[in-house]
Coordinates of C-alpha atoms in Angstrom, one line a residue:
X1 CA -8.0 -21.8 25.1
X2 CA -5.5 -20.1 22.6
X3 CA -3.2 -22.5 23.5
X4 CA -5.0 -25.3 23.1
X5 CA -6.2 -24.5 19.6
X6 CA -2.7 -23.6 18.7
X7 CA -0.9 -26.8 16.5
X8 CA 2.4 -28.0 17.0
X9 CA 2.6 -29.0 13.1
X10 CA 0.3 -26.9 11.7
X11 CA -0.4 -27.7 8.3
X12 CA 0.4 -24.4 6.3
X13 CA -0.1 -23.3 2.6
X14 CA 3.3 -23.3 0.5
X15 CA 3.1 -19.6 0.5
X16 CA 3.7 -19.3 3.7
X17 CA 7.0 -18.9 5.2
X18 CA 8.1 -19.6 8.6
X19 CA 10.8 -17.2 10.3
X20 CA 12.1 -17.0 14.1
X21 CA 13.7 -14.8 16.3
X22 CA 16.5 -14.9 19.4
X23 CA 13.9 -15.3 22.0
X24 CA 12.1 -17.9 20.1
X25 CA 8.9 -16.4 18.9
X26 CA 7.5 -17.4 15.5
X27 CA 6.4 -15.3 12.5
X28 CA 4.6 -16.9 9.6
X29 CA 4.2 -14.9 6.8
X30 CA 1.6 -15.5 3.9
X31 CA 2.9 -14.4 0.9
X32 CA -0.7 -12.7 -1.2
X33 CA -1.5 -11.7 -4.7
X34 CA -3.7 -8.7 -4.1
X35 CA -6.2 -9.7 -6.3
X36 CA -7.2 -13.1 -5.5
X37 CA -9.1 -15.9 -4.2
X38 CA -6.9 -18.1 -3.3
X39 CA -4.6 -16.0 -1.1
X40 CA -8.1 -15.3 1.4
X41 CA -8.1 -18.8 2.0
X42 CA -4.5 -19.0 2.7
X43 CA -4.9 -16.3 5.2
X44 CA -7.6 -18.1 6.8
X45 CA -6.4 -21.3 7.2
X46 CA -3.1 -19.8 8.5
X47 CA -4.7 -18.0 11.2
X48 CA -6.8 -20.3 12.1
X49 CA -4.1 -23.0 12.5
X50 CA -1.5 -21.2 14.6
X51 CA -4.0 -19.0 16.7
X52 CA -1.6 -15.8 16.2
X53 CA -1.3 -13.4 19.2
X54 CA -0.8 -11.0 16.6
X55 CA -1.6 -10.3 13.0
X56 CA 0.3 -7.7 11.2
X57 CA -1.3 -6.6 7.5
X58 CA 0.6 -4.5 4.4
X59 CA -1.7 -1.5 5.6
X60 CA -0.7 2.2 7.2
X61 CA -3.1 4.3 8.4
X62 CA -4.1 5.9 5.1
X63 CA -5.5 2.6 3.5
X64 CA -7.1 1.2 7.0
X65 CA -10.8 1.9 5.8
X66 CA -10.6 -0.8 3.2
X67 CA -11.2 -3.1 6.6
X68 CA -14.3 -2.9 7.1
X69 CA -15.9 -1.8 3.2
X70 CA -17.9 -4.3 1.9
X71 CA -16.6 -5.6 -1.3
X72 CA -19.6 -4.2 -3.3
X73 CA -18.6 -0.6 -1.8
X74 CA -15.4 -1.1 -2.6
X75 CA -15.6 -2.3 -6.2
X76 CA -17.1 0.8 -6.9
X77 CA -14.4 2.9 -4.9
X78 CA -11.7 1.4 -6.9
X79 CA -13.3 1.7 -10.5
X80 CA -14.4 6.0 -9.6
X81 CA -11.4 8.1 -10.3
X82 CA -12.4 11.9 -9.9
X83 CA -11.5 15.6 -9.8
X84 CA -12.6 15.2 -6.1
X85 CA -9.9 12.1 -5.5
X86 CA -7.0 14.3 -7.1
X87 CA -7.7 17.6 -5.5
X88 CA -7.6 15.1 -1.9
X89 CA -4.3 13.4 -3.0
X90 CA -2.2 16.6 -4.4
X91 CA -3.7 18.4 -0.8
X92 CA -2.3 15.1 1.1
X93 CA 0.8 14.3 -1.1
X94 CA 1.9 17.5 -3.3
X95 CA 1.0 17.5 -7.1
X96 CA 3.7 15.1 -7.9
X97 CA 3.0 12.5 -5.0
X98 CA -0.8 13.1 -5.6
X99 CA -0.7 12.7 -9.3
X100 CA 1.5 9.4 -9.6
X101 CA -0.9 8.2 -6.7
X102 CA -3.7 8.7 -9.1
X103 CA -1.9 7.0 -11.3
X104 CA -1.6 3.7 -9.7
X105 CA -5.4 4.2 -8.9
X106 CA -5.7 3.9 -12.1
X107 CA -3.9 1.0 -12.2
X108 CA -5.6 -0.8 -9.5
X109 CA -8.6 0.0 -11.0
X110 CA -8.2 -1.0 -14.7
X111 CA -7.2 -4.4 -13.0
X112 CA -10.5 -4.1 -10.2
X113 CA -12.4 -3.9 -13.7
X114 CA -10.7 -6.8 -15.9
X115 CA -11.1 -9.3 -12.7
X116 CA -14.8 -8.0 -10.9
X117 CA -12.5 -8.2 -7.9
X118 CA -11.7 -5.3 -5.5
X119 CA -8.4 -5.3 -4.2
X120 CA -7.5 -6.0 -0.3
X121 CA -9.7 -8.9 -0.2
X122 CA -6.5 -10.6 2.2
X123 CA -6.5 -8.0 4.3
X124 CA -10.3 -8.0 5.1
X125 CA -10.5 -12.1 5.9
X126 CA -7.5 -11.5 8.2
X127 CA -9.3 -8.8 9.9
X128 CA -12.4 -10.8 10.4
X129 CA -10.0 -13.8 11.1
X130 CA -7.8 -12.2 14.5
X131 CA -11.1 -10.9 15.7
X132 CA -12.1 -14.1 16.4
X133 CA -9.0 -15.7 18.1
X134 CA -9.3 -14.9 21.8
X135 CA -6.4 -11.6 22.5
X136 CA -5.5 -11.4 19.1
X137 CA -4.0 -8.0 18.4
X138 CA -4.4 -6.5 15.2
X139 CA -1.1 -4.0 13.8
X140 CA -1.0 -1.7 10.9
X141 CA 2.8 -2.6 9.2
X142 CA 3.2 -0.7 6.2
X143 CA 4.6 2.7 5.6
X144 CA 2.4 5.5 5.2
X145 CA 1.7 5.9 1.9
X146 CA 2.5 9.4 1.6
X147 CA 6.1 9.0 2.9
X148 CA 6.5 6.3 0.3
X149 CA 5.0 8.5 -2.8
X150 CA 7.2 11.6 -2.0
X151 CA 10.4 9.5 -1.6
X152 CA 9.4 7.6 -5.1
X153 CA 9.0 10.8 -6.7
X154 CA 12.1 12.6 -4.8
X155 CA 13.8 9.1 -6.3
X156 CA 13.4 9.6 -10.0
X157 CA 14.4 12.5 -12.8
X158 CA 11.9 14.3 -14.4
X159 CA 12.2 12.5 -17.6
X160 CA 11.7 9.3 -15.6
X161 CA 8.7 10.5 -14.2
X162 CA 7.0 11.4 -17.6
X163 CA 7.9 8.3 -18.6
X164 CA 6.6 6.4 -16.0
X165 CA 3.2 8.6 -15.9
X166 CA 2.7 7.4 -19.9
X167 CA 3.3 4.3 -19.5
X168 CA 0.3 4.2 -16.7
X169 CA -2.2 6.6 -18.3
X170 CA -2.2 3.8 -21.4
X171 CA -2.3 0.6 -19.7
X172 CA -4.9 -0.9 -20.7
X173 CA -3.8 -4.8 -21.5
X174 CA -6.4 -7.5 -20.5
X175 CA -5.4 -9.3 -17.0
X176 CA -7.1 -13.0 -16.2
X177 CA -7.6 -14.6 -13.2
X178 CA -4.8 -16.7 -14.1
X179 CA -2.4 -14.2 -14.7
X180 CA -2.8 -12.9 -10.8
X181 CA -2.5 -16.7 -9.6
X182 CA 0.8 -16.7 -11.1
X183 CA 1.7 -13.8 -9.4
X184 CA 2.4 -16.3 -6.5
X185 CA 4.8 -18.6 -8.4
X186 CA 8.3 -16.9 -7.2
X187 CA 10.4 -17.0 -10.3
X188 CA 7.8 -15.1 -12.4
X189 CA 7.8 -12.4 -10.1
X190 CA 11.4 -12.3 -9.8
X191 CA 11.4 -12.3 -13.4
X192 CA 9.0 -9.1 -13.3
X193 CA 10.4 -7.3 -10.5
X194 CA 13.8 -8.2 -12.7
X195 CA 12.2 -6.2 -15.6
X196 CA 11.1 -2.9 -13.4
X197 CA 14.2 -2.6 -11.4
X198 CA 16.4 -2.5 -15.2
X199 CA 14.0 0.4 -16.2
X200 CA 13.4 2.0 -12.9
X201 CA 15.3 0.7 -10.1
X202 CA 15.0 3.9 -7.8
X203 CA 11.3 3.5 -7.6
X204 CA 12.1 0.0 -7.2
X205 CA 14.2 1.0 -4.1
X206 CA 11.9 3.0 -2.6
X207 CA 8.4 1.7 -3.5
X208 CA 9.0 -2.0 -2.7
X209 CA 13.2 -2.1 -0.8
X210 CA 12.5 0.3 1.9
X211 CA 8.9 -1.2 2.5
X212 CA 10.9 -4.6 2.9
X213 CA 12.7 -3.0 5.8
X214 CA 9.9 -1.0 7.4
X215 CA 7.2 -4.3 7.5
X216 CA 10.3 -6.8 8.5
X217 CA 10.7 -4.0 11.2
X218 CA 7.1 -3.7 12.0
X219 CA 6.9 -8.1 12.1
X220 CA 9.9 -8.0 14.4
X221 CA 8.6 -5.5 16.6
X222 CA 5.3 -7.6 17.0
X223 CA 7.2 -10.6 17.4
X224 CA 8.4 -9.1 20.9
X225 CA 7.8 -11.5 23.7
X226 CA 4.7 -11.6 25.7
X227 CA 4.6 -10.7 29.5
X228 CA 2.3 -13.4 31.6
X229 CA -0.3 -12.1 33.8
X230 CA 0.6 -11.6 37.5
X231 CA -1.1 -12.5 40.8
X232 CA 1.1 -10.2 42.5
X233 CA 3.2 -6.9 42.0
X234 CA 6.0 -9.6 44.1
X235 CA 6.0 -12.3 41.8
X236 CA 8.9 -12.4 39.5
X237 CA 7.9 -11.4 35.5
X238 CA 7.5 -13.9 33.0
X239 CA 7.5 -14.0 29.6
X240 CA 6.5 -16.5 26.6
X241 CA 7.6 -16.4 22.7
X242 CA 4.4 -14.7 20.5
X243 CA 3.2 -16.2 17.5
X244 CA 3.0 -13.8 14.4
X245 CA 0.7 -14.3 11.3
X246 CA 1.9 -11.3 8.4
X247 CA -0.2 -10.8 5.5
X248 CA 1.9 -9.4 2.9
X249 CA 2.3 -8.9 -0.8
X250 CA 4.6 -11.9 -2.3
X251 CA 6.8 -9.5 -3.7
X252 CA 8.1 -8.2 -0.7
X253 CA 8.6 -12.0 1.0
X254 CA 11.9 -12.3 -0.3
X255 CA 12.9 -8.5 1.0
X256 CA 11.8 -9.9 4.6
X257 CA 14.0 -12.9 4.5
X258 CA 16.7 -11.3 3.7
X259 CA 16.4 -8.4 6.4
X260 CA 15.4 -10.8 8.9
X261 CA 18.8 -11.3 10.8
X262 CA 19.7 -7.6 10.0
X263 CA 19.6 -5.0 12.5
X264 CA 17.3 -2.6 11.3
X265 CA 17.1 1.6 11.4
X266 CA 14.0 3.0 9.9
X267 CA 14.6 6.7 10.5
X268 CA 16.3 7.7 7.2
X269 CA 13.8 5.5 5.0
X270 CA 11.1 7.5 7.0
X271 CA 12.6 11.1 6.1
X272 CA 10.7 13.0 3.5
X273 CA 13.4 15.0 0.8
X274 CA 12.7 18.4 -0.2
X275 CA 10.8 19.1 -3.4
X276 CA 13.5 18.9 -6.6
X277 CA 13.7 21.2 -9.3
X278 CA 11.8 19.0 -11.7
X279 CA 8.6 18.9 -9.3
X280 CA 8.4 23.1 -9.4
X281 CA 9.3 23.0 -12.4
X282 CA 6.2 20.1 -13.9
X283 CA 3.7 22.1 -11.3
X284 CA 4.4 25.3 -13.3
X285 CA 4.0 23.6 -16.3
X286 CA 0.5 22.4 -14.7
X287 CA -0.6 25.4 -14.0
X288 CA 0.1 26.9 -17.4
X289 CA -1.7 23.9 -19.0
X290 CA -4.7 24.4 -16.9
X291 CA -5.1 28.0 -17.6
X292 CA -4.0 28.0 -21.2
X293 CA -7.0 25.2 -21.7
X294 CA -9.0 28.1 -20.4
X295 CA -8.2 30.8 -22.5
X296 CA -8.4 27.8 -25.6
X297 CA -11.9 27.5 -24.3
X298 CA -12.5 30.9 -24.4
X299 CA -11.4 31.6 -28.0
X300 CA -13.2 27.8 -29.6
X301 CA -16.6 28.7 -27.3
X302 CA -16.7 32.2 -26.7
X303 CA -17.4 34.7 -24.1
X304 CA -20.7 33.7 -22.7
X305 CA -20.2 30.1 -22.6
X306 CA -16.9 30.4 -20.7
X307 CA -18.6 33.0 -18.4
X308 CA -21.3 30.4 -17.3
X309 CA -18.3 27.6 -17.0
X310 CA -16.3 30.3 -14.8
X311 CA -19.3 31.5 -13.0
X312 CA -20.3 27.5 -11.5
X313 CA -18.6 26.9 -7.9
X314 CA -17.1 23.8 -8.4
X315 CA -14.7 25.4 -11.0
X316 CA -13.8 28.4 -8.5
X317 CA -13.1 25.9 -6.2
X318 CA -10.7 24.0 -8.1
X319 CA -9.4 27.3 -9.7
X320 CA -9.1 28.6 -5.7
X321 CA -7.2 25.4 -4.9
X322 CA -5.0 25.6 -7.9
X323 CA -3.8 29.2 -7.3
X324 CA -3.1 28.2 -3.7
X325 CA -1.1 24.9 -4.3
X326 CA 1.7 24.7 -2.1
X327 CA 5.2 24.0 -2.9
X328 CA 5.6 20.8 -2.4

């Protein structure tokens, strides 16, 4: 029935792009802005034109319960940025990792609030989309997220990292619905992926280079030929070319066109460094702002006060938690 459904022309959005391997299986991928209308429908209609056997989304493991949130759930996910987030992230990620992925929380959510629009919104219509075309698998292609923050952190110097942590704690421009939607015109986001790689081009390496590699990898992989059903253990094996729908970021289109033909090793962009002097030395610094906030406290308010604040469990907790930190 697949089959049938499948077209030989199909008619495709122009951010799509159409790639092939040796043994002659297809892999269309739809180039997304994150934020946006538009690239939902182009997932749709994609999907539904080519009848994938697989699709593969710019999701790990870490991110795969945006899939099934409703968007109301998720608006207000995005927008709530708490104690209780950052003590999970530094526990999953180390303070540095944890921190700048609080960070670009932030980010996400100054942008969830400018545009009403939670983020992922691709992701979820594709989901919905492969789980009605008969066999369609669904595959996770993106790096975890915390290999990618600790390598981005590993990547940059501690001055680079302050730097980069101001600029996102005062972003605060306005962002139209416009201004995602031209997010899919390639030359402007050359021209800002241009801009970031002259100010920071290690994070640029790591947060959106290596990524390149690891989803081409993770497309190719699904692109694999597909073994035919046998009537008997006897009959000789055969195999058809797969048809691939990807749902990625557009940033990172370009990244897989150019690693297509390469052959690819992911094992050193999946090794995690060891922490670098600048990280021990910010989560000192940390610590030492934390508790000499404290004893400000306790000299501005006085004893009693800052007995009561000690005294309440949630602050324990987060002092308990604080003490304990790991080196990461």
């Amino acid at each position: 029935m697949k089959l049938k459904k499948r077209q030989k022309r199909p008619a495709l959005p122009n951010t799509v792009t159409e790639l092939n391997t040796e043994d002659g299986s297809k892999v269309y991928v739809v180039g997304t802005a994150h934020f946006s209308d538009s690239s939902k429908k182009d997932v749709v209609k994609t999907i539904q034109e080519v009848q994938p056997d697989v699709v593969v989304v710019e999701l790990c493991q870490y991110r795969v319960s945006m899939l099934k949130m409703d968007e109301k759930t998720l608006l207000k996910e995005a927008k709530e940025i708490n104690l209780e987030k950052l003590q999970q992230a530094i526990k999953q990620n180390g303070v540095m990792s944890g921190l700048m992925q609080m960070l670009l929380l932030k980010v996400s959510a100054h942008i969830t609030e400018q545009l009403g629009m939670a983020p992922g919104g691709e992701f979820r219509e594709a989901f919905k989309e492969a789980s009605k075309v008969p066999f369609c698998k669904f595959h996770l292609g993106d790096r975890p997220i915390p290999v990618t923050f600790k390598r981005a952190i590993a990547a940059l110097s501690f001055w680079q990292k302050v730097k980069l942590a101001w600029g996102l704690c005062f972003l605060s421009d306005p962002i139209s619905k416009d201004d995602v939607e031209k997010c899919k015109q390639k030359d402007l986001l050359e021209q800002m992926m241009a801009e970031m790689i002259g100010e920071f081009p290690d994070l640029h390496r790591t947060i959106v280079s290596e990524r390149d590699i690891y989803l081409t990898y993770m497309l190719k992989q699904a692109a694999k030929q597909i073994e035919l059903p046998r009537a008997s253990e006897n009959e000789p094996r055969k195999y058809i070319p797969a048809v691939v729908v990807g749902v990625v970021g557009m940033g990172h289109v370009p990244g897989i066109e150019k690693n297509w033909n390469s052959d690819l090793k992911i094992q050193e962009i999946m090794s995690v460094p060891p922490p670098s002097a600048s990280s021990k030395i910010f989560k000192f610094v940390l610590k030492a702002t934390v508790f000499g906030l404290l004893g400000y406290s306790c000299y501005r308010i006085g004893h009693r006060t800052v007995q009561f604040v000690l005294s309440m469990p949630a602050t324990q907790s987060y002092l308990q938690r604080l003490t304990e930190m790991p080196q990461q």
